Short mmCIF file of C-alpha atoms in Angstrom, two decimals:
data_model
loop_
_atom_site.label_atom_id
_atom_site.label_comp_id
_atom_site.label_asym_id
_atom_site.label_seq_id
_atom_site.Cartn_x
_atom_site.Cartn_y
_atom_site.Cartn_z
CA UNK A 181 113.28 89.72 135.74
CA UNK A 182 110.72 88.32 132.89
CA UNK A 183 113.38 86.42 130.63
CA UNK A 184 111.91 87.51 126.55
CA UNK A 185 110.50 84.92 124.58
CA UNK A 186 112.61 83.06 122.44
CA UNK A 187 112.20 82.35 118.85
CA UNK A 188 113.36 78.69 118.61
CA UNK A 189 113.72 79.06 114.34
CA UNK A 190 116.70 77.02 113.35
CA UNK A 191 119.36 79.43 112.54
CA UNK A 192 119.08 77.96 109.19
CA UNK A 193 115.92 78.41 107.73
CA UNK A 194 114.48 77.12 104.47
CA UNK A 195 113.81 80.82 102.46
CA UNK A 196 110.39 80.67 100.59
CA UNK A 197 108.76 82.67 98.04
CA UNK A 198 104.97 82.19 97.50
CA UNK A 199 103.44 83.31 94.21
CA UNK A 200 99.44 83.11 94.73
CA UNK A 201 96.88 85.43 93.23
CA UNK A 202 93.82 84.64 95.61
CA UNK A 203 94.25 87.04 98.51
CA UNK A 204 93.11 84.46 101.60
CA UNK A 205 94.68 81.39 99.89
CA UNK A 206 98.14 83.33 99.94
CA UNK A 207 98.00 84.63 103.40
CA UNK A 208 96.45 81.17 104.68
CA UNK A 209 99.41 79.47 102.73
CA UNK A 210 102.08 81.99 104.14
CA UNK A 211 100.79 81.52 108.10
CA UNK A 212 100.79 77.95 107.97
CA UNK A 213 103.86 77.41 106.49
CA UNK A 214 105.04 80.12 108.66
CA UNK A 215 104.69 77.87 111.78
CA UNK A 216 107.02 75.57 110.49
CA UNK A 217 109.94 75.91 112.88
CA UNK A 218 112.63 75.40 109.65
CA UNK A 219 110.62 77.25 107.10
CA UNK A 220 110.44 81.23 106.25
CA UNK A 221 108.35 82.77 103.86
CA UNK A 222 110.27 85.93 102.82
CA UNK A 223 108.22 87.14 99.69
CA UNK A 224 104.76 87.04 98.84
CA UNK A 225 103.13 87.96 95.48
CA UNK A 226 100.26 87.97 93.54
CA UNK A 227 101.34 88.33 90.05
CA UNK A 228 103.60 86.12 87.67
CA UNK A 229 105.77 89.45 86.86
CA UNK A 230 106.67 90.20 89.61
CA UNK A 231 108.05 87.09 90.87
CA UNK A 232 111.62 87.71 89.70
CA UNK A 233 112.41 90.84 90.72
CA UNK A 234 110.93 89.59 94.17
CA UNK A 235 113.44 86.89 93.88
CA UNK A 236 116.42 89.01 92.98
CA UNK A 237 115.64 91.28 96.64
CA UNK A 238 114.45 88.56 98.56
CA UNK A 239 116.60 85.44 97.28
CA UNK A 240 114.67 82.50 98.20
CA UNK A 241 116.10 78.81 98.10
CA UNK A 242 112.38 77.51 97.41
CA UNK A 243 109.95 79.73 95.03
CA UNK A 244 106.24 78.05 95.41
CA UNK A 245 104.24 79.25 92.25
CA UNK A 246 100.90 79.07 91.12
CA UNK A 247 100.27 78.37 87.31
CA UNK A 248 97.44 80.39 86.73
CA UNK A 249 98.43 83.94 87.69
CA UNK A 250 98.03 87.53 85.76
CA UNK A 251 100.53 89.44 83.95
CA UNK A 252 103.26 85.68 83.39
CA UNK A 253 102.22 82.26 83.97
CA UNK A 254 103.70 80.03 86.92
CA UNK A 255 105.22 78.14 84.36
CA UNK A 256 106.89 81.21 82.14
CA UNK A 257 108.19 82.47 85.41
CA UNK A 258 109.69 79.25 86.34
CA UNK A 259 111.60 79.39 83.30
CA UNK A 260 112.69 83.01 84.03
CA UNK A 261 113.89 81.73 87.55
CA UNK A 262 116.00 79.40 86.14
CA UNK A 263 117.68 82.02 84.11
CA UNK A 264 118.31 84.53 86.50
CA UNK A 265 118.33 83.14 89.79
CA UNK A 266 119.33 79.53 89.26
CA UNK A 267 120.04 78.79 92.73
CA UNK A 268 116.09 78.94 93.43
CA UNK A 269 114.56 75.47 93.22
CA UNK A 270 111.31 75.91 92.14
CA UNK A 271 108.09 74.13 93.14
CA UNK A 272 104.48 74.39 91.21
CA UNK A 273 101.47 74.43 93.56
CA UNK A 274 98.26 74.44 91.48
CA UNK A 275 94.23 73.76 91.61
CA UNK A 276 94.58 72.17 87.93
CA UNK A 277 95.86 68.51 88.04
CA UNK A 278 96.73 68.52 84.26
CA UNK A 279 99.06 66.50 82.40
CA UNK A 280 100.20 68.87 79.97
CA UNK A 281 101.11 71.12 82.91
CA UNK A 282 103.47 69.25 84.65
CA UNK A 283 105.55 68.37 81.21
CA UNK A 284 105.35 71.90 80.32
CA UNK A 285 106.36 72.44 84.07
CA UNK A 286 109.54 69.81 84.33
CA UNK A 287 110.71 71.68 80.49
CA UNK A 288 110.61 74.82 82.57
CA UNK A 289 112.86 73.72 85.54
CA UNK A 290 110.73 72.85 88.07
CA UNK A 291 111.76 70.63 90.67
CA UNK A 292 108.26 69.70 92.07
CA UNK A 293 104.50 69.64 90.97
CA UNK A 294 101.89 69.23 93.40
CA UNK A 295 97.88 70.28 93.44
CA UNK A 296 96.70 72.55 96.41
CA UNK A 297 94.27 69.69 97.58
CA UNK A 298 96.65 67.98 100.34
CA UNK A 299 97.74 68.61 103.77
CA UNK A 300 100.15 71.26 104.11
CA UNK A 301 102.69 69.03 106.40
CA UNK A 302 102.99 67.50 102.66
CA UNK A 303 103.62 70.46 101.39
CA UNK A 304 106.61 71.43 103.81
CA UNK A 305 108.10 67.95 103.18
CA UNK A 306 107.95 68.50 99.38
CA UNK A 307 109.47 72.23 99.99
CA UNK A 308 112.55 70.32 101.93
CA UNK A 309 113.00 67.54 99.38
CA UNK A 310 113.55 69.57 96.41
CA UNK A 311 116.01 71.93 98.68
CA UNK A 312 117.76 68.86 98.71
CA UNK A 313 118.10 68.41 95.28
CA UNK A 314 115.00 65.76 94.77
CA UNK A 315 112.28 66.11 92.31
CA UNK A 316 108.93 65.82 94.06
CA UNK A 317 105.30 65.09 91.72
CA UNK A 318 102.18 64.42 92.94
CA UNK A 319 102.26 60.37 91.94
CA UNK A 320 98.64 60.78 90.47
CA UNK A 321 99.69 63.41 87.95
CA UNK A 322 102.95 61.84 87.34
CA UNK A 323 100.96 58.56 86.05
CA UNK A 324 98.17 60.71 84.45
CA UNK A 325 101.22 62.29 82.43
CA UNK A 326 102.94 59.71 81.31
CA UNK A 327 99.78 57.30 79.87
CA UNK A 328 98.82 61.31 78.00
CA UNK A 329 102.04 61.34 76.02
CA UNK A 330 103.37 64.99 74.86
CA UNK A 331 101.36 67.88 73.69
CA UNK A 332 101.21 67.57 69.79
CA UNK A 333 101.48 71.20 69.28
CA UNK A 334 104.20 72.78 68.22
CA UNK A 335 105.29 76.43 69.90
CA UNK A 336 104.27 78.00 67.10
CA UNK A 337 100.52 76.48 67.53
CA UNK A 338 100.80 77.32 70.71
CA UNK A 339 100.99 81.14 70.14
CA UNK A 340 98.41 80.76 67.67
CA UNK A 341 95.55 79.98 69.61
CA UNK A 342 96.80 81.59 73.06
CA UNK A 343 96.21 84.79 70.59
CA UNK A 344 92.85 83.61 69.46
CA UNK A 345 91.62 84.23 72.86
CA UNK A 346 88.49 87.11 73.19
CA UNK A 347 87.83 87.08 69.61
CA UNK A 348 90.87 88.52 68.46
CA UNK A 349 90.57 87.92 64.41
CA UNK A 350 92.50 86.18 61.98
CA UNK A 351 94.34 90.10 61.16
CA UNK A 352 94.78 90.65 64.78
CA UNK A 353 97.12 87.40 65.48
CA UNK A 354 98.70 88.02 62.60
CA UNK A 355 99.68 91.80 63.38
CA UNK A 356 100.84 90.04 67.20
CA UNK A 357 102.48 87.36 66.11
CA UNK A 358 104.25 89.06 62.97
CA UNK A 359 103.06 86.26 60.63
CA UNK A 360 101.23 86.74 57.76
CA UNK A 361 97.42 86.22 57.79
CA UNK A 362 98.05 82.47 55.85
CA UNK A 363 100.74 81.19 58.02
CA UNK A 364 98.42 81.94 60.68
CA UNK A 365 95.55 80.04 59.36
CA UNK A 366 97.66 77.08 58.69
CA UNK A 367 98.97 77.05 62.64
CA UNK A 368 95.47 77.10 63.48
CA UNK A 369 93.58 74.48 61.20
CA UNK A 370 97.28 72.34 62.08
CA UNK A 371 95.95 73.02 66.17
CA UNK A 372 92.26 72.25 65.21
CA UNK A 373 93.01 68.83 63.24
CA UNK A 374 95.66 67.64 66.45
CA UNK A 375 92.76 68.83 68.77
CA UNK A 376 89.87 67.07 67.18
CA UNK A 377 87.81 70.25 67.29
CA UNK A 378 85.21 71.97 64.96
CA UNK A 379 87.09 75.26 64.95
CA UNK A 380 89.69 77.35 67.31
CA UNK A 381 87.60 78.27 70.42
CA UNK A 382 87.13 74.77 70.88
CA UNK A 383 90.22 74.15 70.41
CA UNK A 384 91.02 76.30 72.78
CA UNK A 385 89.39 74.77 75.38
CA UNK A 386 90.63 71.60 74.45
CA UNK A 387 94.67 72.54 74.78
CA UNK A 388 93.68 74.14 78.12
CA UNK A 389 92.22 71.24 79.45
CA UNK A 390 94.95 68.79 78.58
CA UNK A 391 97.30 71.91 80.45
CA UNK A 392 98.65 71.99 76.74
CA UNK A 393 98.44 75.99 76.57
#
């Protein structure tokens, strides 16, 4: 009689969900950490907002997220996670080494910060230590971080110029934001002057670059 194959999986498996935008770099990111024989991805997505409701179904101990992604941010959703299923550890997995990032990242829960650029037998190890209650960063970044100091923006700065983006006006932030026109232009000459920047595009560019927006 031809005996079935086994599936020698620990009975115990370590439940990940993978939040990735980039078609290919998900799936190649799901099938590799798929032949770990203790690891199990059980939810793939490709948008920030739908990360918690594939969370709530799927209830992963390890939720791998991407920073950039449409519709909520990696870090935004970490912070959701945290909220409503705060037995997820979660671990940020991005292209953009940034300093700003991983603060904004630890304020939002995270338990790890790495950049896609190493082997994924790292990347396994990391998703086991912060199951086990350690906080993993990419020792780089974690330098790069602390010799950067804070952002200097404050949340309401913040909003300002994340609204500036595609030429919304000086009206249109206000009308999001539910500020007057002047309170608005004093949150963004405040985000120019901390920026060292001619005017708010470049500031723009600036914040994102330090991983301050």
């Amino acid at each position: 009689m031809t005996e079935m194959p086994q599936d020698h999986r620990p009975v115990k498996s370590v439940r990940v969900l993978l939040a990735e935008d980039q078609g290919m770099m998900r799936g190649a990111l799901a099938l590799l950490l798929g032949l770990e024989p203790d690891i199990e991805v059980v939810a793939q997505v490709a948008a920030g907002d739908e990360i918690v409701d594939a969370a709530l179904r799927s209830r992963p101990d390890v939720a791998l997220l991407d920073i950039e992604l449409p519709g909520l941010s990696g870090l935004d959703a970490a912070a959701a996670l945290r909220e409503e299923v705060p037995d997820c550890r979660v671990l940020i997995l991005t292209t953009f080494g940034r300093p700003g990032y991983l603060r904004r990242a630890m304020e939002a829960g995270a338990a790890g910060f790495l950049v896609k650029d190493g082997p994924v037998e790292d990347l396994a190890t990391a998703i086991r230590r912060v199951l086990g209650g350690e906080t993993v960063i990419d020792p780089a970044l974690a330098a790069a971080a602390l010799s950067a100091g804070p952002s200097p923006l404050t949340a309401r700065e913040r909003d300002a110029l994340n609204a500036s983006v595609d030429g919304a006006t000086v009206a249109d932030i206000a009308g999001k934001l539910h500020l007057s026109e002047s309170t608005v232009r004093n949150y963004l000459s405040s985000a120019i002057g901390k920026t060292g920047t001619r005017n708010r595009m470049e500031a723009v560019r600036a914040a994102r670059q330090q991983g301050w927006l």
